[in-house]
Coordinates of C-alpha atoms in Angstrom, one line a residue:
F1 CA -47.9 -69.7 -3.2
F2 CA -49.5 -68.5 0.0
I3 CA -46.2 -67.2 1.3
S4 CA -45.9 -65.1 -1.9
L5 CA -49.4 -63.7 -1.4
F6 CA -48.6 -63.0 2.2
L7 CA -45.6 -60.9 1.1
L8 CA -47.3 -59.2 -1.8
I9 CA -50.5 -58.0 -0.1
P10 CA -48.8 -56.1 2.8
L11 CA -46.2 -54.6 0.3
V12 CA -48.9 -53.3 -2.0
Y13 CA -50.9 -51.9 1.0
S14 CA -47.7 -50.3 2.4
S15 CA -47.0 -48.7 -1.0
Y16 CA -50.5 -47.2 -1.0
L17 CA -50.0 -45.8 2.5
V18 CA -46.6 -44.4 1.7
Y19 CA -47.8 -42.8 -1.5
N20 CA -50.8 -41.3 0.3
D21 CA -48.6 -40.0 3.1
F22 CA -46.2 -38.5 0.6
Q23 CA -49.0 -36.7 -1.2
V24 CA -50.4 -35.3 2.1
H25 CA -47.0 -33.9 3.1
S26 CA -46.2 -32.7 -0.4
N27 CA -49.6 -30.8 -0.5
K28 CA -48.9 -29.3 2.9
I29 CA -45.5 -28.0 1.8
S30 CA -47.1 -26.7 -1.4
Q31 CA -49.8 -24.9 0.6
G32 CA -47.1 -23.5 2.9
T33 CA -45.2 -22.1 -0.1
K34 CA -48.4 -20.6 -1.5
D35 CA -49.2 -19.0 1.9
L36 CA -45.7 -17.6 2.1
E37 CA -46.2 -16.0 -1.3
K38 CA -49.5 -14.5 -0.3
N39 CA -48.0 -13.1 3.0
H40 CA -45.1 -11.7 1.1
L41 CA -47.6 -9.7 -1.1
L42 CA -49.6 -8.7 2.0
Y43 CA -46.5 -7.3 3.7
E44 CA -45.2 -5.7 0.5
M45 CA -48.6 -4.0 0.2
M46 CA -48.2 -2.6 3.8
V47 CA -44.8 -1.2 2.9
A48 CA -46.0 0.2 -0.4
L49 CA -49.0 1.9 1.3
Q50 CA -46.5 3.5 3.7
T51 CA -44.4 4.8 0.8
L52 CA -47.6 6.0 -0.9
E53 CA -48.7 7.8 2.2
H54 CA -45.3 9.4 2.7
N55 CA -45.1 10.6 -1.0
G56 CA -48.8 11.5 -1.0
V57 CA -48.6 13.7 2.1
I58 CA -45.6 15.5 0.6
Y59 CA -47.5 16.0 -2.7
L60 CA -50.6 17.3 -0.9
K61 CA -48.5 19.7 1.2
H62 CA -46.2 21.1 -1.6
G63 CA -47.8 20.0 -4.9
T64 CA -44.6 20.3 -6.9
E65 CA -44.2 18.5 -10.2
L66 CA -41.5 16.3 -8.7
D67 CA -43.7 15.5 -5.7
A68 CA -46.5 14.5 -8.1
M69 CA -44.1 12.3 -10.1
H70 CA -43.0 10.5 -6.9
M71 CA -46.5 10.1 -5.7
Q72 CA -47.7 8.7 -9.1
E73 CA -44.8 6.2 -9.1
S74 CA -45.8 5.0 -5.6
E75 CA -49.4 4.8 -6.7
R76 CA -48.5 2.7 -9.7
K77 CA -46.4 0.3 -7.6
T78 CA -49.2 0.0 -5.0
T79 CA -51.8 -0.7 -7.7
D80 CA -49.6 -3.4 -9.2
I81 CA -49.3 -5.2 -5.8
H82 CA -53.0 -4.6 -5.1
L83 CA -53.9 -6.4 -8.3
R84 CA -51.4 -9.3 -7.7
L85 CA -53.0 -9.9 -4.3
F86 CA -56.3 -10.8 -6.0
E87 CA -54.9 -14.1 -7.0
F88 CA -55.0 -15.2 -3.4
L89 CA -58.2 -13.6 -2.2
D90 CA -61.9 -14.6 -2.2
D91 CA -64.5 -12.4 -3.7
K92 CA -65.6 -10.8 -0.4
T93 CA -62.0 -9.9 0.6
K94 CA -61.3 -8.5 -2.9
E95 CA -64.3 -6.2 -2.6
T96 CA -63.1 -5.0 0.8
Y97 CA -59.6 -4.3 -0.4
T98 CA -60.9 -2.6 -3.5
G99 CA -63.1 -0.3 -1.3
Y100 CA -60.1 0.7 0.8
Y101 CA -57.9 1.4 -2.2
E102 CA -60.6 3.3 -4.1
N103 CA -61.1 5.5 -1.0
I104 CA -57.3 6.2 -0.9
K105 CA -57.3 7.3 -4.6
F106 CA -60.4 9.3 -4.1
A107 CA -58.9 11.2 -1.1
L108 CA -55.7 11.9 -3.2
L109 CA -57.9 13.2 -6.1
N110 CA -59.7 15.5 -3.7
K111 CA -56.5 16.4 -1.9
D112 CA -58.0 15.5 1.4
A113 CA -54.9 14.6 3.6
K114 CA -56.9 13.6 6.6
I115 CA -59.2 11.0 4.8
F116 CA -56.1 9.9 2.8
A117 CA -54.2 9.1 6.0
E118 CA -57.2 7.4 7.7
Q119 CA -57.9 5.2 4.7
V120 CA -54.2 4.1 4.4
Y121 CA -54.1 3.3 8.1
A122 CA -57.4 1.3 7.8
Y123 CA -56.1 -0.6 4.8
Q124 CA -52.8 -1.4 6.7
H125 CA -54.8 -2.7 9.7
R126 CA -56.9 -4.9 7.4
L127 CA -53.7 -6.3 5.9
L128 CA -52.3 -7.0 9.4
S129 CA -55.5 -8.9 10.2
E130 CA -55.0 -11.0 7.2
L131 CA -51.4 -11.7 8.0
S132 CA -52.3 -12.8 11.5
H133 CA -54.2 -15.8 10.1
F134 CA -51.0 -17.2 8.6
K135 CA -50.3 -20.7 10.1
L136 CA -47.4 -23.2 9.4
D137 CA -48.4 -25.9 12.0
Y138 CA -48.9 -28.4 9.2
V139 CA -45.2 -28.3 8.0
S140 CA -42.0 -29.1 9.8
T141 CA -38.3 -28.4 9.5
H142 CA -35.3 -29.5 11.5
A143 CA -33.4 -26.1 11.4
F144 CA -35.8 -24.0 13.6
S145 CA -39.2 -23.8 15.2
V146 CA -41.8 -23.4 12.5
S147 CA -44.2 -21.8 15.1
D148 CA -41.6 -19.2 15.9
M149 CA -41.1 -18.5 12.2
A150 CA -44.9 -18.2 11.7
Y151 CA -45.1 -15.8 14.7
L152 CA -42.4 -13.5 13.3
L153 CA -43.9 -13.5 9.8
S154 CA -47.6 -13.1 10.8
V155 CA -47.5 -11.1 14.1
E156 CA -44.3 -9.5 15.2
L157 CA -42.9 -8.0 12.1
P158 CA -46.3 -6.7 10.8
F159 CA -46.9 -5.3 14.4
C160 CA -43.6 -3.5 14.2
S161 CA -44.5 -2.0 10.9
L162 CA -47.8 -0.7 12.2
L163 CA -46.2 0.7 15.3
T164 CA -43.8 2.6 13.1
T165 CA -46.7 4.0 11.1
E166 CA -48.5 5.0 14.3
L167 CA -45.3 6.8 15.5
K168 CA -45.5 8.9 12.3
T169 CA -48.9 10.3 13.2
L170 CA -48.0 10.8 16.9
R171 CA -44.8 12.7 16.2
T172 CA -46.7 15.5 14.5
D173 CA -49.1 16.0 17.5
K174 CA -47.6 17.9 20.4
H175 CA -50.3 16.6 22.8
E176 CA -49.4 12.9 22.2
K177 CA -45.8 12.9 23.4
R178 CA -46.5 10.5 26.3
K179 CA -48.2 8.1 23.9
L180 CA -45.4 8.6 21.5
F181 CA -42.8 7.5 24.1
M182 CA -45.0 4.5 25.0
K183 CA -45.1 3.4 21.4
I184 CA -41.4 3.7 21.1
G185 CA -41.1 1.5 24.2
E186 CA -43.3 -1.1 22.6
L187 CA -41.3 -1.0 19.4
K188 CA -38.0 -1.5 21.3
S189 CA -39.6 -4.4 23.2
S190 CA -40.7 -5.9 19.9
V191 CA -37.2 -5.6 18.5
N192 CA -35.7 -7.3 21.6
K193 CA -38.3 -10.1 21.3
L194 CA -37.4 -10.5 17.6
D195 CA -33.7 -10.7 18.4
M196 CA -34.3 -13.3 21.2
I197 CA -36.4 -15.5 18.9
L198 CA -33.7 -15.3 16.2
Q199 CA -31.2 -16.8 18.6
N200 CA -33.0 -20.1 18.4
F201 CA -32.7 -20.3 14.6
G202 CA -29.6 -22.6 14.7
S203 CA -27.4 -22.4 11.6
Y204 CA -29.3 -19.3 10.4
K205 CA -28.6 -17.3 13.6
D206 CA -25.4 -15.7 12.2
S207 CA -27.3 -14.7 9.0
F208 CA -29.7 -12.5 11.0
E209 CA -27.1 -11.0 13.4
E210 CA -26.0 -8.2 11.2
L211 CA -29.5 -7.3 10.1
S212 CA -30.7 -7.4 13.7
L213 CA -27.9 -5.0 14.8
K214 CA -28.8 -2.6 11.9
Y215 CA -32.4 -2.7 13.0
Q216 CA -31.6 -1.8 16.6
R217 CA -29.2 1.0 15.6
T218 CA -31.8 2.5 13.2
L219 CA -34.4 2.4 16.0
Q220 CA -32.0 4.1 18.4
L221 CA -31.3 6.9 15.9
Y222 CA -35.0 7.2 15.2
S223 CA -35.8 7.6 18.9
K224 CA -33.0 10.1 19.3
H225 CA -34.2 12.3 16.4
L226 CA -37.8 12.2 17.8
F227 CA -36.7 13.2 21.3
N228 CA -34.6 16.0 19.9
Q229 CA -37.5 17.2 17.6
E230 CA -35.3 16.6 14.5
L231 CA -38.3 15.7 12.3
D232 CA -36.5 15.6 9.0
Q233 CA -34.0 13.1 10.3
A234 CA -36.8 11.2 12.1
I235 CA -38.8 10.9 8.9
E236 CA -35.7 9.5 7.1
K237 CA -35.0 6.9 9.9
E238 CA -38.7 6.1 10.0
N239 CA -38.5 5.0 6.3
D240 CA -35.3 3.2 7.1
L241 CA -37.1 1.3 9.9
L242 CA -39.9 0.2 7.5
M243 CA -37.3 -0.9 4.9
T244 CA -35.4 -2.8 7.5
Q245 CA -38.6 -4.5 8.7
A246 CA -39.4 -5.4 5.1
T247 CA -35.9 -6.8 4.6
F248 CA -36.3 -8.9 7.7
F249 CA -39.6 -10.2 6.4
N250 CA -38.1 -11.1 3.0
V251 CA -35.0 -12.8 4.5
L252 CA -37.2 -14.8 6.9
E253 CA -39.4 -15.8 4.0
D254 CA -36.5 -16.8 1.9
V255 CA -35.1 -18.9 4.7
L256 CA -38.4 -20.7 5.3
T257 CA -38.9 -21.1 1.5
R258 CA -35.5 -22.7 1.2
E259 CA -36.2 -25.0 4.2
L260 CA -39.6 -26.0 2.7
E261 CA -37.9 -26.8 -0.6
Q262 CA -35.2 -28.9 1.1
E263 CA -37.9 -30.6 3.1
E264 CA -39.8 -31.4 -0.1
A265 CA -36.7 -32.7 -1.8
S266 CA -35.8 -34.8 1.2
L267 CA -39.3 -36.2 1.3
A268 CA -39.2 -37.0 -2.4
E269 CA -35.8 -38.7 -2.0
E270 CA -37.1 -40.8 1.0
Y271 CA -40.2 -41.7 -1.0
K272 CA -38.1 -42.6 -4.0
T273 CA -35.8 -44.9 -1.9
F274 CA -38.8 -46.5 -0.2
M275 CA -40.5 -47.1 -3.6
L276 CA -37.3 -48.6 -5.0
F277 CA -37.3 -51.0 -2.0
I278 CA -41.0 -51.7 -2.6
V279 CA -40.4 -52.4 -6.3
A280 CA -37.6 -54.7 -5.5
M281 CA -39.7 -56.6 -2.9
L282 CA -42.6 -56.7 -5.3
S283 CA -40.3 -58.1 -8.0
I284 CA -39.1 -60.8 -5.6
G285 CA -42.7 -61.5 -4.5
L286 CA -43.9 -61.7 -8.1
Y287 CA -41.0 -64.0 -9.0
L288 CA -41.9 -66.3 -6.1
L289 CA -45.6 -66.1 -7.0
I290 CA -44.9 -66.9 -10.7
G291 CA -42.6 -69.8 -9.6
A292 CA -45.3 -71.1 -7.2
Y293 CA -47.9 -70.8 -10.0
M294 CA -45.7 -72.7 -12.5
N295 CA -45.0 -75.3 -9.9
L296 CA -48.7 -75.6 -9.1
K297 CA -49.5 -75.8 -12.8
T298 CA -47.0 -78.6 -13.3
S299 CA -48.2 -80.5 -10.3
L300 CA -51.8 -80.2 -11.4
K301 CA -50.9 -81.5 -14.8
S302 CA -49.2 -84.5 -13.2
F303 CA -52.4 -85.1 -11.1
V304 CA -54.6 -84.9 -14.2
K305 CA -52.4 -87.2 -16.2
A306 CA -52.1 -89.7 -13.4
T307 CA -55.9 -89.6 -12.7
D308 CA -56.6 -90.2 -16.4
E309 CA -54.2 -93.1 -16.5
V310 CA -55.8 -94.7 -13.4
S311 CA -59.3 -94.2 -14.9
K312 CA -58.2 -96.3 -17.8
G313 CA -57.0 -99.1 -15.6
R314 CA -53.3 -98.3 -15.8
F315 CA -52.4 -98.5 -12.2
K316 CA -48.6 -98.3 -12.8
S317 CA -48.9 -94.5 -13.3
R318 CA -47.2 -92.3 -10.6
I319 CA -46.8 -88.6 -9.8
K320 CA -43.2 -87.4 -9.9
T321 CA -42.6 -84.4 -7.7
N322 CA -39.8 -83.1 -5.5
N323 CA -42.0 -80.7 -3.6
S324 CA -41.9 -80.8 0.2
D325 CA -45.0 -78.6 0.6
E326 CA -48.7 -79.5 0.7
L327 CA -48.6 -80.5 -2.9
G328 CA -45.7 -82.8 -2.3
L329 CA -47.5 -84.4 0.6
L330 CA -50.7 -84.8 -1.5
S331 CA -48.6 -86.4 -4.3
Q332 CA -47.1 -88.8 -1.9
E333 CA -50.6 -89.8 -0.6
F334 CA -51.9 -90.1 -4.1
N335 CA -49.0 -92.4 -5.1
E336 CA -49.5 -94.6 -2.0
M337 CA -53.2 -94.8 -2.8
I338 CA -52.5 -95.9 -6.4
E339 CA -50.0 -98.5 -5.2
E340 CA -52.6 -99.9 -2.9
L341 CA -55.2 -99.8 -5.6
D342 CA -52.7 -101.6 -8.0
Y343 CA -52.1 -104.2 -5.4
N344 CA -55.8 -104.8 -4.8
H345 CA -56.5 -104.9 -8.6
A346 CA -53.8 -107.5 -9.1
L347 CA -55.1 -109.5 -6.2
F348 CA -58.6 -109.3 -7.7
N349 CA -57.4 -110.5 -11.1
E350 CA -55.8 -113.5 -9.4
Y351 CA -58.9 -114.2 -7.5
K352 CA -61.0 -113.8 -10.7
K353 CA -58.7 -116.2 -12.6
A354 CA -58.9 -118.8 -9.8
V355 CA -62.6 -118.6 -9.5
G356 CA -63.1 -118.6 -13.3
S357 CA -61.2 -121.9 -13.6
S358 CA -63.0 -123.8 -10.8
A359 CA -66.6 -122.6 -10.5
I360 CA -69.4 -122.3 -13.0
I361 CA -70.2 -118.6 -13.4
F362 CA -72.7 -117.0 -15.8
R363 CA -74.7 -113.8 -16.1
T364 CA -78.1 -113.2 -17.6
D365 CA -80.2 -110.1 -18.2
V366 CA -83.8 -109.6 -16.9
N367 CA -85.2 -111.6 -19.8
G368 CA -83.0 -114.7 -19.0
V369 CA -80.7 -114.1 -22.0
I370 CA -77.1 -115.1 -21.2
T371 CA -74.6 -112.2 -21.3
Y372 CA -71.5 -114.0 -19.9
A373 CA -70.3 -117.5 -19.2
N374 CA -66.9 -118.7 -17.9
K375 CA -64.8 -121.6 -19.2
A376 CA -66.2 -124.0 -16.5
F377 CA -69.7 -123.3 -17.8
E378 CA -68.6 -123.8 -21.4
Y379 CA -67.0 -127.1 -20.5
T380 CA -70.1 -128.3 -18.5
S381 CA -72.7 -127.2 -21.1
G382 CA -70.7 -128.3 -24.1
Y383 CA -71.3 -124.9 -25.8
S384 CA -68.8 -122.3 -26.7
Q385 CA -68.8 -118.7 -25.4
E386 CA -70.2 -117.4 -28.7
E387 CA -73.0 -120.0 -28.7
L388 CA -74.0 -119.3 -25.1
V389 CA -74.1 -115.5 -25.2
G390 CA -77.5 -114.3 -26.6
S391 CA -79.3 -117.7 -25.9
T392 CA -81.6 -118.8 -23.1
F393 CA -81.7 -121.9 -21.0
R394 CA -85.1 -122.8 -22.5
N395 CA -83.8 -123.3 -26.0
M396 CA -80.7 -125.2 -25.1
R397 CA -79.7 -128.4 -23.4
S398 CA -76.5 -129.8 -22.2
R399 CA -74.6 -131.6 -25.0
S400 CA -73.0 -133.8 -22.3
T401 CA -76.5 -135.2 -21.5
T402 CA -78.1 -138.1 -23.5
H403 CA -81.7 -137.9 -24.9
E404 CA -82.8 -140.6 -22.5

């Protein structure tokens, strides 16, 4: 019984700990997936703002019907992402984002290219700030470093996108050529750092190789067009750069999402296997516990029955048990006690019989009324048992004694 309890209690407690640990890890993975979705929208918003700015500037410069149509399409897409972001934002951040976006639309309405560009840039920097808070330290995968992945998604790629947008403003200013070359150097350094980190992504390394080469070639062509003052080609490659960066972000996000899903499935499988083991062990423990209870119940019934028999003077009653535990030992001791009691009782009866046939024995109550008399007293007094019981010595005399 106690062994069964000793097995059951740790198993139940272990089940609770495993379930709690599973819930914690599952919640972490769910939170990581939700954060990824939020960051995807943040980055998508950055790219959409860049497209909106590109089409907006063309519209403000030329004002053709086709330019207006492209600008409106970009605005519609940006508005859609802007509203979807609200699901992940608190009220204060919503208010801030709404302020930026309203200023952008107001600048477009007033055809103020300078304010328009400033507000777009400010909104993009705010989005970058939000991206930089993205952490994945609470989840783990075996395929790559999660900290590296978080760094690429929250720092390096958004930083590359902002550098690209800054290059756009610098290439139109003839007095900022030195700064333009420095920014291109920073972007190239960022691309090299990105490629170096991707080399540590194990089985995913080959998946990024082609995209990384495309990214580097696009940057080289962009730099070449800038140096040669080929602005139309530079603008085209500038958009290609942003699209490549967005593709990188999406691919990295897909990889991490897939890893998180696999991790969650693996965790669920491990939990299922462990719980099956726990259920099996609990079943065995319950079986032992029920067996121990039934055995205890049977033994107690035997004890009660034997005790009742002994209380009625039936000293031949014994407890039958095959147990080798404490109950078996107690049953053995009880039987030995009953045997000794039976022997003493038989001895007492023999003694009582011997005394009753040789000595005169009687009992009276406090009033002198006889309540018991043995055969010897009957023989000596000449009265029977029925005549003696209920009488006193005062109103009787021995029939074996003469009147004289």
